[in-house]
Coordinates of C-alpha atoms in Angstrom, one line a residue:
X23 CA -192.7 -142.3 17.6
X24 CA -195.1 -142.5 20.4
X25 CA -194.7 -145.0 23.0
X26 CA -197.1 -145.7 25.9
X27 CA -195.7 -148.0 29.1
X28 CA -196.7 -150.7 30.7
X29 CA -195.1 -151.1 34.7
X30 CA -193.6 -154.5 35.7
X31 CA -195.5 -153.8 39.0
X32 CA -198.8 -154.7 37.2
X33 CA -199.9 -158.5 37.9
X34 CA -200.2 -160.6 34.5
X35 CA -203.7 -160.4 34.6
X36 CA -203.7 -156.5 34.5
X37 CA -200.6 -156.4 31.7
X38 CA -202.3 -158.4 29.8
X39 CA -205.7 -156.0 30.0
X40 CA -203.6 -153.4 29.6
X41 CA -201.4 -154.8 26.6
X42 CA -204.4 -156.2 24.8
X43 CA -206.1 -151.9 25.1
X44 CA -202.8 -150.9 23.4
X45 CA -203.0 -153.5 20.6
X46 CA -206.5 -152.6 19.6
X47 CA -205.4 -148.9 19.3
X48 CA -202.7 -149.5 17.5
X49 CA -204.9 -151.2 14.7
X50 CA -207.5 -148.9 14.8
X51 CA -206.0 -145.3 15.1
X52 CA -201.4 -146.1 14.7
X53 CA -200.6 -145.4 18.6
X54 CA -198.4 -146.4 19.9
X55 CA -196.1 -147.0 17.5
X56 CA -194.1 -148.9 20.6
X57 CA -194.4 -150.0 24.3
X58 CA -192.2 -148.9 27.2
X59 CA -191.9 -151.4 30.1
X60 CA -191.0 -149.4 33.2
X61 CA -188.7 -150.8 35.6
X62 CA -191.1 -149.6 38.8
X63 CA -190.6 -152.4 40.6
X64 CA -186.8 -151.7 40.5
X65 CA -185.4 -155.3 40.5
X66 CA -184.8 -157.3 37.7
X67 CA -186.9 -160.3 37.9
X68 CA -190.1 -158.3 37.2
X69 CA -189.3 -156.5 34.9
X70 CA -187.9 -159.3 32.7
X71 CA -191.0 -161.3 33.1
X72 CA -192.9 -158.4 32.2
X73 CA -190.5 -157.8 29.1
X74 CA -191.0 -161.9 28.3
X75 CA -194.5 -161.3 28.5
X76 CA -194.7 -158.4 26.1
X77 CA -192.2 -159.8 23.5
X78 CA -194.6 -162.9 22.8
X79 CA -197.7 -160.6 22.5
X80 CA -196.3 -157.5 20.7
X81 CA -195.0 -157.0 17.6
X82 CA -194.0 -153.6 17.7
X83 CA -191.0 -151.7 19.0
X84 CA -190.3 -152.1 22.4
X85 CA -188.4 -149.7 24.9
X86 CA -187.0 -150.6 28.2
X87 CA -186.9 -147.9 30.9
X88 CA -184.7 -148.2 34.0
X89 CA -181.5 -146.8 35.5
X90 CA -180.3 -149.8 36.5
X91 CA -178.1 -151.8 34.4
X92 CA -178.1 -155.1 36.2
X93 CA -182.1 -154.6 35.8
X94 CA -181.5 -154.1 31.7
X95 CA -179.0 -156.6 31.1
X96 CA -181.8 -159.5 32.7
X97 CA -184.4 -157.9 31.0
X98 CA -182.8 -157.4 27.3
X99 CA -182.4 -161.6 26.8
X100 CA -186.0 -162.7 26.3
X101 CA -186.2 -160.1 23.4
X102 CA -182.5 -160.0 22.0
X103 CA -183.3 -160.1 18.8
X104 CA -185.6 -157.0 19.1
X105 CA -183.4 -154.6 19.9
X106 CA -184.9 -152.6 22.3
X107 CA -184.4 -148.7 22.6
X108 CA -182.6 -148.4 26.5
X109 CA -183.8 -145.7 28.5
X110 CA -182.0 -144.9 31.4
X111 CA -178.3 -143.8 30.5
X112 CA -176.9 -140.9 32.5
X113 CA -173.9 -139.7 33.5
X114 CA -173.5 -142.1 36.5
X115 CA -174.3 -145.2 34.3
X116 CA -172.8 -144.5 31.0
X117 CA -170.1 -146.6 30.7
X118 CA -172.5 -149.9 31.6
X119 CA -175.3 -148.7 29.2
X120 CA -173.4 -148.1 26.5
X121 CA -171.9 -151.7 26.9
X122 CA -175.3 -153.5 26.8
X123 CA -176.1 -151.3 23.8
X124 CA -173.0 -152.2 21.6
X125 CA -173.4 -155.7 23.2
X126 CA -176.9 -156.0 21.6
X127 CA -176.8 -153.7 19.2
X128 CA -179.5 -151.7 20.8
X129 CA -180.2 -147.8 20.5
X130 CA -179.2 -146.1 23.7
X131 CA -181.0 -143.0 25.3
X132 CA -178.8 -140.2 27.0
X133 CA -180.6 -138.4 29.8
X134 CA -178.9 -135.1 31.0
X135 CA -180.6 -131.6 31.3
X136 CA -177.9 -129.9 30.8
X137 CA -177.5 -129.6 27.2
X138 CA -173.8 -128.9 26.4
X139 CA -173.1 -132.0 28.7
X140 CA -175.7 -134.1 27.3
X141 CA -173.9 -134.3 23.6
X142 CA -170.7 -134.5 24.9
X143 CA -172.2 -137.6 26.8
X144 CA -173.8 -138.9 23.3
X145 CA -170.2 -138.5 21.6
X146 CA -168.7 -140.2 24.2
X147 CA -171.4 -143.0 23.9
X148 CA -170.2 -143.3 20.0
X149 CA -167.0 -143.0 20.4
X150 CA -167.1 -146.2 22.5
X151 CA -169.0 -148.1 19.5
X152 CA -172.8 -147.5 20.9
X153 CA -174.5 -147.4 17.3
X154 CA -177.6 -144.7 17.6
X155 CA -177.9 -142.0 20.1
X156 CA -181.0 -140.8 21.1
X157 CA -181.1 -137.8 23.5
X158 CA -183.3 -137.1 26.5
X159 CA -182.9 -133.1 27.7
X160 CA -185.3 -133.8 30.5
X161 CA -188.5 -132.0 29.7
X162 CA -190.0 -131.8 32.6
X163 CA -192.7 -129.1 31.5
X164 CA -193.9 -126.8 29.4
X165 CA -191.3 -123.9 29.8
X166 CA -188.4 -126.2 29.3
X167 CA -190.2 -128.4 26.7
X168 CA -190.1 -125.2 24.8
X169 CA -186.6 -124.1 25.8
X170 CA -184.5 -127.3 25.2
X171 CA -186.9 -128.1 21.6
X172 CA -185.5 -124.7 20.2
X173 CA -181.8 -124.8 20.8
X174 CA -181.9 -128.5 20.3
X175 CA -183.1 -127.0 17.1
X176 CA -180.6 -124.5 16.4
X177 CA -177.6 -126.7 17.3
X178 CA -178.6 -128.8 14.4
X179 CA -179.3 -126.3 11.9
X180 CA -175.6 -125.1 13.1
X181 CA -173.8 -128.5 13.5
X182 CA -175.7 -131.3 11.0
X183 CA -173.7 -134.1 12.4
X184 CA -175.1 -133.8 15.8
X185 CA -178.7 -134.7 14.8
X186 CA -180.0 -136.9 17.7
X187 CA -183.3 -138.3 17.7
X188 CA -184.8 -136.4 21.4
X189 CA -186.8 -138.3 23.9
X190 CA -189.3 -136.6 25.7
X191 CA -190.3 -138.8 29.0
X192 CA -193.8 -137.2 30.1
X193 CA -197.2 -138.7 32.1
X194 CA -200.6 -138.3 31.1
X195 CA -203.6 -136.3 29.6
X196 CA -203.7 -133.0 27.3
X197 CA -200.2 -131.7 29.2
X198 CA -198.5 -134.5 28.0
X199 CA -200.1 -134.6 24.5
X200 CA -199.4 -130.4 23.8
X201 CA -195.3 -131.8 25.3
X202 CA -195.3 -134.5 22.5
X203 CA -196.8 -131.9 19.5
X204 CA -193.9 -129.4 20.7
X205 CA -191.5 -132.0 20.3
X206 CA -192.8 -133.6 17.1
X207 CA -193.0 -130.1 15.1
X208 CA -189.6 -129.4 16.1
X209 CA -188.2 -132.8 14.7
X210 CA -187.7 -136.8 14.9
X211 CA -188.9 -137.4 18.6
X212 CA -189.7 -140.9 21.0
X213 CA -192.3 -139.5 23.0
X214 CA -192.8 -141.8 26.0
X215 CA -196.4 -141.2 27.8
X216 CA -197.5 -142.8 30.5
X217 CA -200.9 -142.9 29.2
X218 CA -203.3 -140.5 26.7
X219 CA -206.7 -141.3 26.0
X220 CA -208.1 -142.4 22.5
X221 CA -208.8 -138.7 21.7
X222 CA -205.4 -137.7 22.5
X223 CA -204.1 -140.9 20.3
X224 CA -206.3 -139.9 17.5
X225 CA -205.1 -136.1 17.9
X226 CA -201.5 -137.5 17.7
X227 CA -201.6 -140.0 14.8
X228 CA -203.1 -137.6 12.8
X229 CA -200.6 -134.7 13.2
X230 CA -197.6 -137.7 12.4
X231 CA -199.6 -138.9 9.2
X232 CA -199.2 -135.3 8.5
X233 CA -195.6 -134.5 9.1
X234 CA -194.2 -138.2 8.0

């Protein structure tokens, strides 16, 4: 899945610009397959408004980026019966997220770079009745794109029942599109871009028409 964001800092006028760019790409070329909202203004009022906004005029999946769960729980009611994939979840947060997620029946995202730590958090997440898991190693670049992908890898060819779908949070431009092939070869990713240019979009649909 390739998701491209949208900030609740934007005015209407630009979000709607903006959303109305990412509709037309995904009917011409597949991408993005959903929109993040991204909690930038870090309060909850705008970035519910901005998640009203994009619930009327999308019909895709939606994800909701933010670390703060006062900010989620606001923002998760105008599109309830979407159920949003939650970004945000760490170790500080857990226990909130993970009760918005079994409240709403939501997938929750697990961000921790260490990776022993990170599945304990995502059993700990199940344990307490979240439904699906999906786990962020923190990719910040190349080097640990490549790192984390292979023994993410290994530790599911070596333990079956800990196969998470990964995250991989990156920015922009042919960096970010070489992060989100890495990731995609390797297995069932949410790359989350902050923006790639039809080129890089046409690149990427065509490499998941090939691997779906």
């Amino acid at each position: 899945m390739i998701a491209l964001t949208v900030s609740d800092a934007m005015d209407a006028d630009a979000s709607i610009i903006r959303l109305s760019e990412l509709i037309k790409r995904n009917a011409s070329i597949g991408i993005p397959d959903a929109i993040c909202i991204r909690n930038d203004t870090f309060t909850p009022e705008p970035f519910a408004s901005m998640t009203e906004l994009i619930g009327k005029l999308w019909n895709g999946r939606i994800i909701l980026e933010t670390d703060d769960p006062s900010s989620l729980a606001k923002a998760i009611l105008p599109i309830i019966d979407r159920a949003p994939i939650l970004v945000g979840a760490n170790e500080d947060n857990l226990e909130q997220f993970s009760m918005v997620a079994k409240m709403f029946g939501c997938p929750l995202c697990i961000s921790c770079d260490n990776i022993d730590r990170l599945y304990e958090l995502a059993q700990s997440a199940l344990s307490s009745g979240v439904g699906e898991v999906v786990i962020d190693p923190m990719m910040r670049n190349m080097k640990q794109c490549l790192e984390r992908c292979t023994d993410i890898a290994r530790i599911k060819e070596e333990m079956p029942e800990l196969d998470h779908i990964v995250a991989v949070r990156t920015w922009s431009g042919e960096y970010a599109m070489t992060m989100a092939t890495v990731s995609l070869l390797v297995g069932d990713a949410i790359v989350i871009v902050d923006d790639l240019d039809s080129d890089c979009c046409d690149t990427l649909s065509a490499l998941l028409s090939s691997i779906r």
